[in-house]
Amino acid sequence: MKALQYHGRGDIRLNDVPEPEPGPGEVKVAIAAAGICGSDIHEYRGGPIAVPMTDAHPLTGEHAPVTLGHEFAGTVVAVGEGVTDVQVGQRVAASAVVRCGTCPSCAQGLPQLCATLGFHGLSGGGGAFAAFDTFPAYLAHALPDSVSDQVGAMLEPLATGVHAVGRAGIGPGSTALILGGGPIGLMTAVAAQAAGAEQVIVSEPAAGRAKAAERVGATTVLDPRSDDVVAAVRDLTGGRGVDAAFDAAAVATSFDTALGSVRPRGTLVNVAVWEQPTPLNPTALLFTEATITGALAYTDAEFERAVEIAATGAHDLASLVSREISLDDAVTEGFDRLATDPGDDIKVLVRPS
């Protein structure tokens, strides 16, 4: 079968690979839809970041070339020895967080902080940019009939948003600023609303993405090219600032804007992958006692929460799919285009079949 594989920065190829079969504890899924993630683009444009290039990953035993694709939905077509909680014919989405299960972080229920953390579709062991994929059964999450394959392929970034919102302590009545209206930023906005946030402000310059923020329920959308975002946030919050600001943009000004927008003892959550370091003046922390933290992936419970949010149908998640392309077009119409000029693209789905 054909699989889209990462060979190095700027080098992704559609290769012939053997069709996989599930080993003990694994499931085999026929891929219905797989999303191109911002992390994939960062690997393509500025990596390698998470892809093991020369030394085999300790959990997968593989290194580049590896098959990409970690946001997906499909149907289980086979299960390996010992798998009892996933059935053939079941529609599933999958967590990407490959973990050892025994280190202190795993023991605390924090698989995304595993000492030997890997990501399915980045660290080897399979990937969803192919007709079939195999992966550990513990990554599979059942999809209700109310969640389409399109939306199922976006549950992984939604789970990331759920985790980010949890890191900030967002709850009923909270205020939030999200910098960046790409998939992660928009999913963080959805998760903030689902947690009960009263104000969800999104800063995004691209017109199409700004409209998408409105569609998923942002209370205010700002254009950082013409709006003074910090001043606008202060005005919208009665001079106080937001409870939490989420940097999902990873651009030169976003981190400072986020820090300048939070209330005293507010929280800045970095949920973006940065290809280059960004300056930080620690003195800025003295006068607000703000907390700066990161949010990486999600727990299993947070992925299940993402399934629940999607199943309500309260947010128009399917409208975030801007294009669907074939596996044959994934390099030119997917990676190349998103890496150079994404325009108003939000989520591009690859349909391997």
mmCIF file of C-alpha atoms in Angstrom:
data_model
loop_
_atom_site.group_PDB
_atom_site.id
_atom_site.type_symbol
_atom_site.label_atom_id
_atom_site.label_comp_id
_atom_site.label_asym_id
_atom_site.label_seq_id
_atom_site.Cartn_x
_atom_site.Cartn_y
_atom_site.Cartn_z
ATOM 1 C CA MET A 1 0.000 0.000 0.000
ATOM 2 C CA LYS A 2 1.002 3.657 -0.306
ATOM 3 C CA ALA A 3 2.037 5.586 2.819
ATOM 4 C CA LEU A 4 3.187 9.175 3.267
ATOM 5 C CA GLN A 5 6.561 9.013 5.023
ATOM 6 C CA TYR A 6 8.902 11.564 6.579
ATOM 7 C CA HIS A 7 12.534 11.370 5.487
ATOM 8 C CA GLY A 8 13.738 14.729 6.790
ATOM 9 C CA ARG A 9 13.126 18.451 6.671
ATOM 10 C CA GLY A 10 11.330 19.293 3.436
ATOM 11 C CA ASP A 11 11.393 15.648 2.369
ATOM 12 C CA ILE A 12 8.110 13.723 2.538
ATOM 13 C CA ARG A 13 7.504 10.904 0.078
ATOM 14 C CA LEU A 14 4.665 8.611 -0.906
ATOM 15 C CA ASN A 15 6.282 5.201 -0.521
ATOM 16 C CA ASP A 16 5.198 1.622 -1.081
ATOM 17 C CA VAL A 17 5.063 -0.179 2.272
ATOM 18 C CA PRO A 18 3.652 -3.545 3.371
ATOM 19 C CA GLU A 19 0.049 -3.493 4.557
ATOM 20 C CA PRO A 20 0.303 -3.791 8.347
ATOM 21 C CA GLU A 21 -1.274 -6.495 10.474
ATOM 22 C CA PRO A 22 -1.985 -6.087 14.187
ATOM 23 C CA GLY A 23 0.399 -7.621 16.685
ATOM 24 C CA PRO A 24 -0.514 -8.561 20.253
ATOM 25 C CA GLY A 25 -2.429 -5.741 21.922
ATOM 26 C CA GLU A 26 -2.917 -3.845 18.650
ATOM 27 C CA VAL A 27 -5.797 -2.980 16.351
ATOM 28 C CA LYS A 28 -5.885 -2.507 12.588
ATOM 29 C CA VAL A 29 -8.009 0.329 11.248
ATOM 30 C CA ALA A 30 -9.142 1.226 7.731
ATOM 31 C CA ILE A 31 -8.556 4.981 7.642
ATOM 32 C CA ALA A 32 -11.570 7.070 6.642
ATOM 33 C CA ALA A 33 -10.041 10.527 7.135
ATOM 34 C CA ALA A 34 -6.780 11.889 8.505
ATOM 35 C CA GLY A 35 -5.987 15.509 9.285
ATOM 36 C CA ILE A 36 -2.780 17.363 8.485
ATOM 37 C CA CYS A 37 -1.714 18.811 11.829
ATOM 38 C CA GLY A 38 0.308 21.917 12.539
ATOM 39 C CA SER A 39 2.843 19.596 14.160
ATOM 40 C CA ASP A 40 3.207 17.785 10.840
ATOM 41 C CA ILE A 41 3.883 21.092 9.097
ATOM 42 C CA HIS A 42 6.447 22.091 11.730
ATOM 43 C CA GLU A 43 8.234 18.787 11.171
ATOM 44 C CA TYR A 44 8.172 19.339 7.407
ATOM 45 C CA ARG A 45 9.240 22.968 7.456
ATOM 46 C CA GLY A 46 11.478 23.202 10.529
ATOM 47 C CA GLY A 47 12.072 19.673 11.811
ATOM 48 C CA PRO A 48 12.977 17.137 12.777
ATOM 49 C CA ILE A 49 11.364 17.888 16.133
ATOM 50 C CA ALA A 50 9.607 14.712 17.267
ATOM 51 C CA VAL A 51 10.610 12.314 14.480
ATOM 52 C CA PRO A 52 13.536 10.031 15.464
ATOM 53 C CA MET A 53 16.057 10.363 12.649
ATOM 54 C CA THR A 54 18.935 7.982 13.409
ATOM 55 C CA ASP A 55 18.338 6.330 16.784
ATOM 56 C CA ALA A 56 15.284 4.107 17.099
ATOM 57 C CA HIS A 57 12.536 5.424 19.343
ATOM 58 C CA PRO A 58 12.566 3.413 22.601
ATOM 59 C CA LEU A 59 8.873 2.524 22.393
ATOM 60 C CA THR A 60 8.377 1.935 18.661
ATOM 61 C CA GLY A 61 11.852 0.679 17.789
ATOM 62 C CA GLU A 62 11.747 2.729 14.581
ATOM 63 C CA HIS A 63 13.386 5.793 13.091
ATOM 64 C CA ALA A 64 12.953 7.754 9.856
ATOM 65 C CA PRO A 65 11.502 7.165 7.402
ATOM 66 C CA VAL A 66 8.290 6.945 9.427
ATOM 67 C CA THR A 67 4.675 7.133 8.288
ATOM 68 C CA LEU A 68 2.965 10.367 9.310
ATOM 69 C CA GLY A 69 -0.628 10.992 10.387
ATOM 70 C CA HIS A 70 -1.900 11.192 13.963
ATOM 71 C CA GLU A 71 -5.329 12.870 13.642
ATOM 72 C CA PHE A 72 -7.745 10.342 12.193
ATOM 73 C CA ALA A 73 -10.902 8.305 12.275
ATOM 74 C CA GLY A 74 -11.640 4.922 10.779
ATOM 75 C CA THR A 75 -13.142 1.485 11.228
ATOM 76 C CA VAL A 76 -11.514 -1.431 13.034
ATOM 77 C CA VAL A 77 -10.955 -4.308 10.595
ATOM 78 C CA ALA A 78 -8.829 -6.638 12.759
ATOM 79 C CA VAL A 79 -7.584 -6.958 16.330
ATOM 80 C CA GLY A 80 -4.477 -8.613 17.689
ATOM 81 C CA GLU A 81 -4.062 -11.217 20.381
ATOM 82 C CA GLY A 82 -5.302 -10.116 23.791
ATOM 83 C CA VAL A 83 -7.502 -7.249 22.568
ATOM 84 C CA THR A 84 -10.951 -7.546 24.154
ATOM 85 C CA ASP A 85 -12.231 -3.982 24.570
ATOM 86 C CA VAL A 86 -12.136 -2.987 20.882
ATOM 87 C CA GLN A 87 -14.235 -4.868 18.335
ATOM 88 C CA VAL A 88 -14.025 -5.371 14.592
ATOM 89 C CA GLY A 89 -16.500 -3.054 12.870
ATOM 90 C CA GLN A 90 -16.239 -0.367 15.538
ATOM 91 C CA ARG A 91 -15.628 3.215 14.420
ATOM 92 C CA VAL A 92 -12.809 4.822 16.337
ATOM 93 C CA ALA A 93 -10.591 7.857 16.621
ATOM 94 C CA ALA A 94 -7.196 7.549 18.250
ATOM 95 C CA SER A 95 -5.047 9.278 20.792
ATOM 96 C CA ALA A 96 -1.510 9.855 19.537
ATOM 97 C CA VAL A 97 0.168 9.611 22.953
ATOM 98 C CA VAL A 98 2.345 6.485 22.981
ATOM 99 C CA ARG A 99 3.585 5.806 26.504
ATOM 100 C CA CYS A 100 5.501 3.229 28.533
ATOM 101 C CA GLY A 101 2.827 2.879 31.207
ATOM 102 C CA THR A 102 5.320 2.355 34.035
ATOM 103 C CA CYS A 103 7.307 5.575 34.601
ATOM 104 C CA PRO A 104 6.319 8.020 37.393
ATOM 105 C CA SER A 105 4.366 10.276 35.016
ATOM 106 C CA CYS A 106 2.411 7.360 33.575
ATOM 107 C CA ALA A 107 1.722 6.105 37.088
ATOM 108 C CA GLN A 108 0.224 9.525 37.896
ATOM 109 C CA GLY A 109 -2.103 9.366 34.905
ATOM 110 C CA LEU A 110 -0.014 11.804 32.857
ATOM 111 C CA PRO A 111 0.907 9.781 29.754
ATOM 112 C CA GLN A 112 1.719 12.953 27.792
ATOM 113 C CA LEU A 113 4.682 13.446 30.144
ATOM 114 C CA CYS A 114 5.976 9.878 29.837
ATOM 115 C CA ALA A 115 9.731 9.555 30.285
ATOM 116 C CA THR A 116 9.954 7.849 26.883
ATOM 117 C CA LEU A 117 7.024 9.669 25.262
ATOM 118 C CA GLY A 118 6.259 8.992 21.643
ATOM 119 C CA PHE A 119 3.576 10.128 19.228
ATOM 120 C CA HIS A 120 1.808 7.754 16.906
ATOM 121 C CA GLY A 121 2.255 9.044 13.391
ATOM 122 C CA LEU A 122 5.510 10.830 14.281
ATOM 123 C CA SER A 123 7.645 8.417 16.299
ATOM 124 C CA GLY A 124 7.200 5.321 14.164
ATOM 125 C CA GLY A 125 4.945 2.361 14.744
ATOM 126 C CA GLY A 126 2.501 3.358 12.025
ATOM 127 C CA GLY A 127 0.610 6.415 10.866
ATOM 128 C CA ALA A 128 -2.716 7.362 9.334
ATOM 129 C CA PHE A 129 -1.586 8.772 5.977
ATOM 130 C CA ALA A 130 -2.177 5.338 4.481
ATOM 131 C CA ALA A 131 -5.129 3.096 3.713
ATOM 132 C CA PHE A 132 -4.572 1.028 6.875
ATOM 133 C CA ASP A 133 -2.911 1.712 10.210
ATOM 134 C CA THR A 134 -2.101 -0.400 13.246
ATOM 135 C CA PHE A 135 -1.567 0.908 16.758
ATOM 136 C CA PRO A 136 -1.897 -0.121 20.422
ATOM 137 C CA ALA A 137 -5.522 -0.752 21.369
ATOM 138 C CA TYR A 138 -5.232 1.585 24.356
ATOM 139 C CA LEU A 139 -5.098 4.501 21.903
ATOM 140 C CA ALA A 140 -8.528 3.714 20.395
ATOM 141 C CA HIS A 141 -11.597 5.731 21.410
ATOM 142 C CA ALA A 142 -15.028 4.634 20.221
ATOM 143 C CA LEU A 143 -17.006 7.123 18.131
ATOM 144 C CA PRO A 144 -20.754 7.519 18.620
ATOM 145 C CA ASP A 145 -22.932 7.647 15.510
ATOM 146 C CA SER A 146 -23.424 11.389 16.044
ATOM 147 C CA VAL A 147 -19.722 12.037 15.331
ATOM 148 C CA SER A 148 -18.861 11.866 11.619
ATOM 149 C CA ASP A 149 -15.545 10.666 10.246
ATOM 150 C CA GLN A 150 -14.717 14.291 9.430
ATOM 151 C CA VAL A 151 -15.228 15.397 13.011
ATOM 152 C CA GLY A 152 -13.639 12.227 14.358
ATOM 153 C CA ALA A 153 -10.440 13.183 12.551
ATOM 154 C CA MET A 154 -10.426 16.462 14.499
ATOM 155 C CA LEU A 155 -10.839 15.019 17.977
ATOM 156 C CA GLU A 156 -7.081 14.866 18.553
ATOM 157 C CA PRO A 157 -6.648 18.679 18.310
ATOM 158 C CA LEU A 158 -9.875 19.148 20.280
ATOM 159 C CA ALA A 159 -8.424 16.986 23.062
ATOM 160 C CA THR A 160 -5.333 19.206 22.983
ATOM 161 C CA GLY A 161 -7.617 22.207 23.503
ATOM 162 C CA VAL A 162 -9.370 20.460 26.383
ATOM 163 C CA HIS A 163 -6.002 19.870 28.036
ATOM 164 C CA ALA A 164 -4.856 23.461 27.508
ATOM 165 C CA VAL A 165 -8.046 24.816 29.050
ATOM 166 C CA GLY A 166 -7.617 22.484 31.997
ATOM 167 C CA ARG A 167 -4.041 23.679 32.527
ATOM 168 C CA ALA A 168 -5.387 27.223 32.838
ATOM 169 C CA GLY A 169 -8.189 26.336 35.222
ATOM 170 C CA ILE A 170 -10.871 27.725 32.916
ATOM 171 C CA GLY A 171 -14.372 27.223 34.287
ATOM 172 C CA PRO A 172 -17.813 28.855 34.486
ATOM 173 C CA GLY A 173 -17.545 32.633 34.187
ATOM 174 C CA SER A 174 -13.883 32.631 33.094
ATOM 175 C CA THR A 175 -12.406 34.890 30.441
ATOM 176 C CA ALA A 176 -9.926 33.683 27.826
ATOM 177 C CA LEU A 177 -7.838 35.057 24.971
ATOM 178 C CA ILE A 178 -6.666 32.734 22.216
ATOM 179 C CA LEU A 179 -3.898 33.988 19.959
ATOM 180 C CA GLY A 180 -4.113 32.222 16.618
ATOM 181 C CA GLY A 181 -7.192 30.918 14.815
ATOM 182 C CA GLY A 182 -5.660 27.782 13.368
ATOM 183 C CA PRO A 183 -7.024 24.352 14.307
ATOM 184 C CA ILE A 184 -5.453 24.279 17.791
ATOM 185 C CA GLY A 185 -6.523 27.835 18.587
ATOM 186 C CA LEU A 186 -10.075 27.214 17.389
ATOM 187 C CA MET A 187 -10.318 23.939 19.285
ATOM 188 C CA THR A 188 -9.059 25.700 22.407
ATOM 189 C CA ALA A 189 -11.850 28.244 21.928
ATOM 190 C CA VAL A 190 -14.380 25.407 21.659
ATOM 191 C CA ALA A 191 -12.978 23.713 24.764
ATOM 192 C CA ALA A 192 -13.064 26.985 26.726
ATOM 193 C CA GLN A 193 -16.736 27.447 25.899
ATOM 194 C CA ALA A 194 -17.483 23.854 26.809
ATOM 195 C CA ALA A 195 -15.805 24.480 30.184
ATOM 196 C CA GLY A 196 -18.144 27.411 30.802
ATOM 197 C CA ALA A 197 -16.025 30.418 29.854
ATOM 198 C CA GLU A 198 -18.055 33.616 29.670
ATOM 199 C CA GLN A 199 -15.781 35.477 27.278
ATOM 200 C CA VAL A 200 -13.697 33.802 24.587
ATOM 201 C CA ILE A 201 -11.663 36.314 22.599
ATOM 202 C CA VAL A 202 -9.743 35.162 19.511
ATOM 203 C CA SER A 203 -6.995 37.151 17.780
ATOM 204 C CA GLU A 204 -6.510 36.106 14.154
ATOM 205 C CA PRO A 205 -5.482 38.102 11.053
ATOM 206 C CA ALA A 206 -6.709 35.727 8.307
ATOM 207 C CA ALA A 207 -10.284 36.558 7.328
ATOM 208 C CA GLY A 208 -11.374 32.955 6.781
ATOM 209 C CA ARG A 209 -10.038 31.800 10.117
ATOM 210 C CA ALA A 210 -11.552 34.821 11.861
ATOM 211 C CA LYS A 211 -14.960 33.881 10.452
ATOM 212 C CA ALA A 212 -14.391 30.306 11.610
ATOM 213 C CA ALA A 213 -13.772 31.608 15.135
ATOM 214 C CA GLU A 214 -17.155 33.321 14.990
ATOM 215 C CA ARG A 215 -18.799 30.124 13.733
ATOM 216 C CA VAL A 216 -17.518 28.084 16.663
ATOM 217 C CA GLY A 217 -18.776 30.681 19.123
ATOM 218 C CA ALA A 218 -15.986 33.126 19.982
ATOM 219 C CA THR A 219 -17.557 36.133 21.694
ATOM 220 C CA THR A 220 -15.091 38.601 20.131
ATOM 221 C CA VAL A 221 -12.662 38.250 17.208
ATOM 222 C CA LEU A 222 -9.778 40.724 16.893
ATOM 223 C CA ASP A 223 -7.456 41.417 13.967
ATOM 224 C CA PRO A 224 -3.912 41.933 15.307
ATOM 225 C CA ARG A 225 -2.968 43.862 12.176
ATOM 226 C CA SER A 226 -5.391 46.671 12.986
ATOM 227 C CA ASP A 227 -6.416 46.122 16.608
ATOM 228 C CA ASP A 228 -4.299 46.795 19.669
ATOM 229 C CA VAL A 229 -5.055 43.376 21.128
ATOM 230 C CA VAL A 230 -3.833 44.132 24.657
ATOM 231 C CA ALA A 231 -5.829 47.361 24.827
ATOM 232 C CA ALA A 232 -8.915 45.696 23.370
ATOM 233 C CA VAL A 233 -8.719 42.843 25.867
ATOM 234 C CA ARG A 234 -8.399 45.298 28.749
ATOM 235 C CA ASP A 235 -11.421 47.195 27.470
ATOM 236 C CA LEU A 236 -13.478 44.026 27.073
ATOM 237 C CA THR A 237 -12.650 42.893 30.608
ATOM 238 C CA GLY A 238 -13.192 46.191 32.378
ATOM 239 C CA GLY A 239 -9.465 46.864 32.626
ATOM 240 C CA ARG A 240 -8.718 43.636 34.454
ATOM 241 C CA GLY A 241 -7.350 41.355 31.759
ATOM 242 C CA VAL A 242 -8.307 37.775 30.958
ATOM 243 C CA ASP A 243 -8.004 34.882 33.346
ATOM 244 C CA ALA A 244 -5.953 32.983 30.778
ATOM 245 C CA ALA A 245 -4.266 33.658 27.456
ATOM 246 C CA PHE A 246 -3.379 30.817 25.102
ATOM 247 C CA ASP A 247 -0.562 31.208 22.582
ATOM 248 C CA ALA A 248 -1.497 29.053 19.619
ATOM 249 C CA ALA A 249 0.210 31.323 17.104
ATOM 250 C CA ALA A 250 3.959 31.040 17.809
ATOM 251 C CA VAL A 251 4.758 34.307 16.056
ATOM 252 C CA ALA A 252 7.165 37.034 17.149
ATOM 253 C CA THR A 253 4.625 39.170 19.025
ATOM 254 C CA SER A 254 2.175 36.575 20.301
ATOM 255 C CA PHE A 255 3.929 35.634 23.532
ATOM 256 C CA ASP A 256 4.286 39.264 24.662
ATOM 257 C CA THR A 257 0.685 39.969 23.686
ATOM 258 C CA ALA A 258 -0.507 37.010 25.727
ATOM 259 C CA LEU A 259 1.517 38.048 28.756
ATOM 260 C CA GLY A 260 0.286 41.633 28.490
ATOM 261 C CA SER A 261 -3.347 40.523 28.332
ATOM 262 C CA VAL A 262 -3.666 38.391 31.460
ATOM 263 C CA ARG A 263 -5.004 39.671 34.751
ATOM 264 C CA PRO A 264 -2.854 39.770 37.888
ATOM 265 C CA ARG A 265 -2.028 36.153 38.747
ATOM 266 C CA GLY A 266 -3.531 35.074 35.454
ATOM 267 C CA THR A 267 -2.142 32.237 33.370
ATOM 268 C CA LEU A 268 -0.375 32.164 30.020
ATOM 269 C CA VAL A 269 -0.532 28.753 28.370
ATOM 270 C CA ASN A 270 1.771 27.952 25.474
ATOM 271 C CA VAL A 271 0.035 25.405 23.276
ATOM 272 C CA ALA A 272 2.067 26.103 20.130
ATOM 273 C CA VAL A 273 5.120 24.389 18.670
ATOM 274 C CA TRP A 274 7.838 27.016 18.155
ATOM 275 C CA GLU A 275 10.379 26.460 15.412
ATOM 276 C CA GLN A 276 12.645 29.152 16.902
ATOM 277 C CA PRO A 277 13.143 30.534 20.446
ATOM 278 C CA THR A 278 11.304 33.717 21.382
ATOM 279 C CA PRO A 279 12.549 36.470 23.732
ATOM 280 C CA LEU A 280 11.064 36.796 27.213
ATOM 281 C CA ASN A 281 11.633 39.632 29.669
ATOM 282 C CA PRO A 282 11.149 38.001 33.090
ATOM 283 C CA THR A 283 10.659 41.420 34.676
ATOM 284 C CA ALA A 284 7.192 41.425 33.141
ATOM 285 C CA LEU A 285 6.263 38.679 35.594
ATOM 286 C CA LEU A 286 7.087 40.819 38.629
ATOM 287 C CA PHE A 287 4.176 43.183 38.231
ATOM 288 C CA THR A 288 1.457 40.628 37.526
ATOM 289 C CA GLU A 289 2.727 37.455 39.235
ATOM 290 C CA ALA A 290 1.420 35.684 36.160
ATOM 291 C CA THR A 291 1.957 31.985 35.666
ATOM 292 C CA ILE A 292 3.484 30.741 32.426
ATOM 293 C CA THR A 293 2.960 27.091 31.598
ATOM 294 C CA GLY A 294 2.790 24.711 28.679
ATOM 295 C CA ALA A 295 0.153 22.277 27.486
ATOM 296 C CA LEU A 296 1.282 19.157 25.644
ATOM 297 C CA ALA A 297 -1.279 16.792 24.140
ATOM 298 C CA TYR A 298 -3.805 15.364 26.625
ATOM 299 C CA THR A 299 -4.726 12.530 28.958
ATOM 300 C CA ASP A 300 -7.017 9.660 28.012
ATOM 301 C CA ALA A 301 -9.846 11.252 30.026
ATOM 302 C CA GLU A 302 -9.378 14.525 28.135
ATOM 303 C CA PHE A 303 -9.638 12.704 24.812
ATOM 304 C CA GLU A 304 -12.895 11.161 26.005
ATOM 305 C CA ARG A 305 -14.079 14.650 26.974
ATOM 306 C CA ALA A 306 -13.341 15.754 23.402
ATOM 307 C CA VAL A 307 -15.557 12.924 22.122
ATOM 308 C CA GLU A 308 -18.329 14.110 24.455
ATOM 309 C CA ILE A 309 -18.048 17.723 23.270
ATOM 310 C CA ALA A 310 -18.181 16.674 19.625
ATOM 311 C CA ALA A 311 -21.147 14.383 20.238
ATOM 312 C CA THR A 312 -23.289 17.255 21.529
ATOM 313 C CA GLY A 313 -23.201 18.933 18.127
ATOM 314 C CA ALA A 314 -23.160 22.296 19.911
ATOM 315 C CA HIS A 315 -20.201 23.529 17.852
ATOM 316 C CA ASP A 316 -20.018 23.468 14.075
ATOM 317 C CA LEU A 317 -16.802 21.448 14.000
ATOM 318 C CA ALA A 318 -17.363 20.068 10.493
ATOM 319 C CA SER A 319 -17.257 23.628 9.148
ATOM 320 C CA LEU A 320 -13.565 23.773 10.089
ATOM 321 C CA VAL A 321 -12.713 21.335 7.285
ATOM 322 C CA SER A 322 -11.553 23.607 4.498
ATOM 323 C CA ARG A 323 -10.466 20.941 1.983
ATOM 324 C CA GLU A 324 -10.385 17.181 1.468
ATOM 325 C CA ILE A 325 -7.616 15.749 -0.693
ATOM 326 C CA SER A 326 -6.392 12.346 -1.835
ATOM 327 C CA LEU A 327 -3.276 10.644 -0.531
ATOM 328 C CA ASP A 328 -1.671 11.167 -3.960
ATOM 329 C CA ASP A 329 -2.065 14.940 -3.552
ATOM 330 C CA ALA A 330 -1.030 15.111 0.088
ATOM 331 C CA VAL A 331 2.478 16.473 -0.564
ATOM 332 C CA THR A 332 1.714 19.171 -3.128
ATOM 333 C CA GLU A 333 -1.826 20.172 -2.148
ATOM 334 C CA GLY A 334 -1.350 19.455 1.539
ATOM 335 C CA PHE A 335 2.109 19.876 3.017
ATOM 336 C CA ASP A 336 3.660 22.194 0.416
ATOM 337 C CA ARG A 337 0.690 24.524 0.357
ATOM 338 C CA LEU A 338 0.199 24.634 4.130
ATOM 339 C CA ALA A 339 3.917 25.162 4.754
ATOM 340 C CA THR A 340 4.248 28.089 2.353
ATOM 341 C CA ASP A 341 0.891 29.849 2.064
ATOM 342 C CA PRO A 342 -1.925 28.360 4.166
ATOM 343 C CA GLY A 343 -4.228 31.299 3.454
ATOM 344 C CA ASP A 344 -7.646 30.593 4.942
ATOM 345 C CA ASP A 345 -7.108 26.845 5.208
ATOM 346 C CA ILE A 346 -8.037 25.532 8.624
ATOM 347 C CA LYS A 347 -8.172 21.752 8.570
ATOM 348 C CA VAL A 348 -7.163 19.804 5.491
ATOM 349 C CA LEU A 349 -8.246 16.171 5.569
ATOM 350 C CA VAL A 350 -6.583 13.396 3.621
ATOM 351 C CA ARG A 351 -8.893 10.646 2.385
ATOM 352 C CA PRO A 352 -6.552 7.665 1.822
ATOM 353 C CA SER A 353 -9.193 5.575 0.041
#
